[in-house]
C-alpha cells in the first residue's frame, strides 16, 4: 500500500476516560520452556526480549479475562455497565466462532443498553478498535464506548513448536472512551493499513470455513498458530517504522514531543528499530514484553492501561501507539492527553 489514509481534519475531542487490565496469575518462564522444547533462556531473551509470560487456567476464556479488564476500566472511569452504549472487543482468540466475544463481555459487565461486536485485526486489533470507537463517538451515534482487547493465545499455541511457543502469552486490557470537553485533545489522528497479499505469513490455518475441523486437521496441528517468523520480522520492522514516522511527521510531532510510545510487543528488536527510526529515547518507550510476551491485541491495550494507571499522564502529554499483526495489518493512533 503506497497511498496513506487521509489525516483526521479537525478531530472531534474523543478521549480515554478510564483504563484497566487483567493478567492471569500463572507465570510461564523461559526456564519452564527449556523443559518443553529445545530452546534456552539465553536464546529467547537475546532474540526476543521475553523473560516470562502469563498463562490463563483452562477454565478461563478470553471473554472472562476481558470482563475483568472491562470492570477495572469502568471502575477507573467511575461508570457502570449501564453507562456503556457500545462495546468493541479486539481478539483473534474468541471464546467461540460465534457469538462474538464482545457479547459475552456485554453479559459479564451487565451492559444492557449497549450493542457489541468484535474486530479481528490480530495484533493491530486494539488500534483498529480505538479508531472505530472514535468514528462512532465523533459521529454522535454513541456516548460511552468500551474497547476491550483480550487474548488467550495459549489456547492456539503449539507447545511442541519452539518457533512460536516461546513468544505468546495471555491477558486483557480495556479502556472507556467518550467525548471530552477539551478541544485539540484526545485522539488526534490514526493510520490504519493492511495488505492481504501477506495473509499466509501468519495464521491459524484450520477451524474456519476453508478448512473445517477434522481428524486430519487436528493430526496436522492446523489449529495452532503458524508463522513465517523471519518474513514477519522483516515486514514488521518496515511497517512499524513507516507508520510511526508518518503519523508523527504529518502531525508535526518530533521525538522529544512524545511522552510515551506504546508499541505492540512482538519482539524487542522490532520495537527498538521503530523507536530508532523516530530518534526516540528508550526512556519514552513502554515495554511489557519481558513480563508478558506477545499478547496480540492485548499487548497495546495492557500497555496503555499500565501507562494510565501506573505512570501517570499529564495534561498535554502525547501518546503514540503503534502495532502490526496478521493480515498483515498495521497502524498507529496519536493521542494528546
Ligand atoms: N530456541 C532456540 N532456537 C530457535 C528458537 C527457539 N525458541 N526458535 C527458532 N530457533 C532457531 C531456528 O530454528 C533457527 O535455526 P537454524 O538457523 O538452524 O534454522 C535459528 O534459531 C534462527 O532462526 P530465525 O527465525 O532466523 O531467528 P530470528 O532471529 O528471526 O528470531 C523470531 C525468530 C523471534 C520468531 C523472529 O523472527 C520474530 O520475532 N519474528 C516476528 C514474530 C512476530 O512478530 N510475530 C507476530 C505474531 S503476532 C499475531 O499476529 C498473532
PDB file of C-alpha atoms in Angstrom, residues 63-168:
ATOM      1  CA  UNK A  63     -14.102 -13.095  27.496  1.00  0.00           C
ATOM      2  CA  UNK A  64     -13.545 -13.967  31.184  1.00  0.00           C
ATOM      3  CA  UNK A  65     -10.273 -12.031  31.049  1.00  0.00           C
ATOM      4  CA  UNK A  66     -11.981  -9.279  29.017  1.00  0.00           C
ATOM      5  CA  UNK A  67     -14.715  -8.911  31.650  1.00  0.00           C
ATOM      6  CA  UNK A  68     -12.139  -8.475  34.439  1.00  0.00           C
ATOM      7  CA  UNK A  69     -10.236  -5.846  32.436  1.00  0.00           C
ATOM      8  CA  UNK A  70     -13.503  -4.114  31.480  1.00  0.00           C
ATOM      9  CA  UNK A  71     -14.688  -3.966  35.104  1.00  0.00           C
ATOM     10  CA  UNK A  72     -11.363  -2.403  36.101  1.00  0.00           C
ATOM     11  CA  UNK A  73     -11.672   0.195  33.310  1.00  0.00           C
ATOM     12  CA  UNK A  74     -15.266   1.005  34.293  1.00  0.00           C
ATOM     13  CA  UNK A  75     -14.228   1.445  37.946  1.00  0.00           C
ATOM     14  CA  UNK A  76     -11.407   3.724  36.851  1.00  0.00           C
ATOM     15  CA  UNK A  77     -13.852   5.778  34.745  1.00  0.00           C
ATOM     16  CA  UNK A  78     -16.389   5.915  37.598  1.00  0.00           C
ATOM     17  CA  UNK A  79     -19.020   4.264  35.390  1.00  0.00           C
ATOM     18  CA  UNK A  80     -21.032   1.021  35.383  1.00  0.00           C
ATOM     19  CA  UNK A  81     -22.063  -1.298  32.568  1.00  0.00           C
ATOM     20  CA  UNK A  82     -25.345   0.634  32.327  1.00  0.00           C
ATOM     21  CA  UNK A  83     -23.463   3.737  31.144  1.00  0.00           C
ATOM     22  CA  UNK A  84     -21.918   1.969  28.145  1.00  0.00           C
ATOM     23  CA  UNK A  85     -23.705   2.063  24.793  1.00  0.00           C
ATOM     24  CA  UNK A  86     -21.187   0.283  22.564  1.00  0.00           C
ATOM     25  CA  UNK A  87     -18.653  -2.484  23.223  1.00  0.00           C
ATOM     26  CA  UNK A  88     -15.881  -3.466  20.823  1.00  0.00           C
ATOM     27  CA  UNK A  89     -13.681  -6.452  21.541  1.00  0.00           C
ATOM     28  CA  UNK A  90     -10.449  -6.887  19.588  1.00  0.00           C
ATOM     29  CA  UNK A  91      -9.391 -10.508  19.602  1.00  0.00           C
ATOM     30  CA  UNK A  92      -8.078 -13.326  17.419  1.00  0.00           C
ATOM     31  CA  UNK A  93      -8.716 -15.891  20.144  1.00  0.00           C
ATOM     32  CA  UNK A  94     -12.503 -15.631  20.566  1.00  0.00           C
ATOM     33  CA  UNK A  95     -14.397 -17.818  23.036  1.00  0.00           C
ATOM     34  CA  UNK A  96     -16.136 -19.407  20.020  1.00  0.00           C
ATOM     35  CA  UNK A  97     -16.566 -18.774  16.287  1.00  0.00           C
ATOM     36  CA  UNK A  98     -19.828 -17.083  17.287  1.00  0.00           C
ATOM     37  CA  UNK A  99     -21.374 -15.343  19.139  1.00  0.00           C
ATOM     38  CA  UNK A 100     -18.868 -12.528  19.417  1.00  0.00           C
ATOM     39  CA  UNK A 101     -16.605 -12.344  22.449  1.00  0.00           C
ATOM     40  CA  UNK A 102     -17.903  -8.773  22.866  1.00  0.00           C
ATOM     41  CA  UNK A 103     -21.407 -10.165  23.528  1.00  0.00           C
ATOM     42  CA  UNK A 104     -20.040 -12.407  26.294  1.00  0.00           C
ATOM     43  CA  UNK A 105     -18.309  -9.342  27.770  1.00  0.00           C
ATOM     44  CA  UNK A 106     -21.556  -7.378  27.487  1.00  0.00           C
ATOM     45  CA  UNK A 107     -23.253 -10.106  29.541  1.00  0.00           C
ATOM     46  CA  UNK A 108     -20.405 -10.172  32.065  1.00  0.00           C
ATOM     47  CA  UNK A 109     -20.497  -6.450  32.800  1.00  0.00           C
ATOM     48  CA  UNK A 110     -24.299  -6.230  32.564  1.00  0.00           C
ATOM     49  CA  UNK A 111     -24.259  -3.514  29.914  1.00  0.00           C
ATOM     50  CA  UNK A 112     -27.899  -3.958  28.968  1.00  0.00           C
ATOM     51  CA  UNK A 113     -28.252  -0.722  26.999  1.00  0.00           C
ATOM     52  CA  UNK A 114     -25.375  -1.432  24.615  1.00  0.00           C
ATOM     53  CA  UNK A 115     -24.605  -3.187  21.353  1.00  0.00           C
ATOM     54  CA  UNK A 116     -21.443  -5.237  20.980  1.00  0.00           C
ATOM     55  CA  UNK A 117     -19.213  -6.648  18.253  1.00  0.00           C
ATOM     56  CA  UNK A 118     -15.698  -7.994  17.644  1.00  0.00           C
ATOM     57  CA  UNK A 119     -12.866  -6.686  15.494  1.00  0.00           C
ATOM     58  CA  UNK A 120     -10.273  -9.016  14.023  1.00  0.00           C
ATOM     59  CA  UNK A 121      -7.052  -7.307  13.068  1.00  0.00           C
ATOM     60  CA  UNK A 122      -4.725  -9.573  15.054  1.00  0.00           C
ATOM     61  CA  UNK A 123      -2.059  -7.638  16.956  1.00  0.00           C
ATOM     62  CA  UNK A 124      -3.266  -4.352  15.397  1.00  0.00           C
ATOM     63  CA  UNK A 125      -6.761  -5.046  16.765  1.00  0.00           C
ATOM     64  CA  UNK A 126      -6.673  -2.516  19.607  1.00  0.00           C
ATOM     65  CA  UNK A 127      -5.521   0.258  17.225  1.00  0.00           C
ATOM     66  CA  UNK A 128      -8.329  -0.622  14.776  1.00  0.00           C
ATOM     67  CA  UNK A 129     -10.827  -0.733  17.664  1.00  0.00           C
ATOM     68  CA  UNK A 130      -9.776   2.677  19.009  1.00  0.00           C
ATOM     69  CA  UNK A 131     -10.177   4.189  15.522  1.00  0.00           C
ATOM     70  CA  UNK A 132     -13.604   2.547  15.137  1.00  0.00           C
ATOM     71  CA  UNK A 133     -14.698   3.809  18.556  1.00  0.00           C
ATOM     72  CA  UNK A 134     -13.517   7.295  17.592  1.00  0.00           C
ATOM     73  CA  UNK A 135     -15.648   7.255  14.428  1.00  0.00           C
ATOM     74  CA  UNK A 136     -18.822   6.210  16.278  1.00  0.00           C
ATOM     75  CA  UNK A 137     -18.238   8.756  19.064  1.00  0.00           C
ATOM     76  CA  UNK A 138     -17.309  11.595  16.699  1.00  0.00           C
ATOM     77  CA  UNK A 139     -20.485  10.997  14.680  1.00  0.00           C
ATOM     78  CA  UNK A 140     -22.561  11.367  17.855  1.00  0.00           C
ATOM     79  CA  UNK A 141     -24.120   7.909  17.437  1.00  0.00           C
ATOM     80  CA  UNK A 142     -22.933   6.774  20.905  1.00  0.00           C
ATOM     81  CA  UNK A 143     -21.691   8.456  24.093  1.00  0.00           C
ATOM     82  CA  UNK A 144     -19.576   5.943  26.044  1.00  0.00           C
ATOM     83  CA  UNK A 145     -17.650   3.168  24.313  1.00  0.00           C
ATOM     84  CA  UNK A 146     -15.892   0.270  25.998  1.00  0.00           C
ATOM     85  CA  UNK A 147     -12.952  -1.048  23.975  1.00  0.00           C
ATOM     86  CA  UNK A 148     -11.536  -4.357  25.179  1.00  0.00           C
ATOM     87  CA  UNK A 149      -8.583  -6.278  23.750  1.00  0.00           C
ATOM     88  CA  UNK A 150      -8.404  -9.776  25.178  1.00  0.00           C
ATOM     89  CA  UNK A 151      -6.411 -12.795  24.063  1.00  0.00           C
ATOM     90  CA  UNK A 152      -5.931 -16.362  25.234  1.00  0.00           C
ATOM     91  CA  UNK A 153      -3.128 -17.171  22.810  1.00  0.00           C
ATOM     92  CA  UNK A 154      -2.069 -20.174  24.889  1.00  0.00           C
ATOM     93  CA  UNK A 155      -5.194 -21.948  23.552  1.00  0.00           C
ATOM     94  CA  UNK A 156      -3.835 -21.685  19.979  1.00  0.00           C
ATOM     95  CA  UNK A 157      -0.125 -22.143  20.674  1.00  0.00           C
ATOM     96  CA  UNK A 158       1.674 -25.373  19.778  1.00  0.00           C
ATOM     97  CA  UNK A 159       3.855 -26.113  22.801  1.00  0.00           C
ATOM     98  CA  UNK A 160       5.840 -28.564  20.658  1.00  0.00           C
ATOM     99  CA  UNK A 161       6.920 -25.803  18.208  1.00  0.00           C
ATOM    100  CA  UNK A 162       9.884 -23.816  19.527  1.00  0.00           C
ATOM    101  CA  UNK A 163       9.498 -21.263  16.708  1.00  0.00           C
ATOM    102  CA  UNK A 164       6.244 -19.960  18.164  1.00  0.00           C
ATOM    103  CA  UNK A 165       5.631 -21.249  21.709  1.00  0.00           C
ATOM    104  CA  UNK A 166       8.254 -19.018  23.298  1.00  0.00           C
ATOM    105  CA  UNK A 167       6.544 -15.874  22.016  1.00  0.00           C
ATOM    106  CA  UNK A 168       2.950 -15.790  23.227  1.00  0.00           C
TER     107      UNK A 168
END
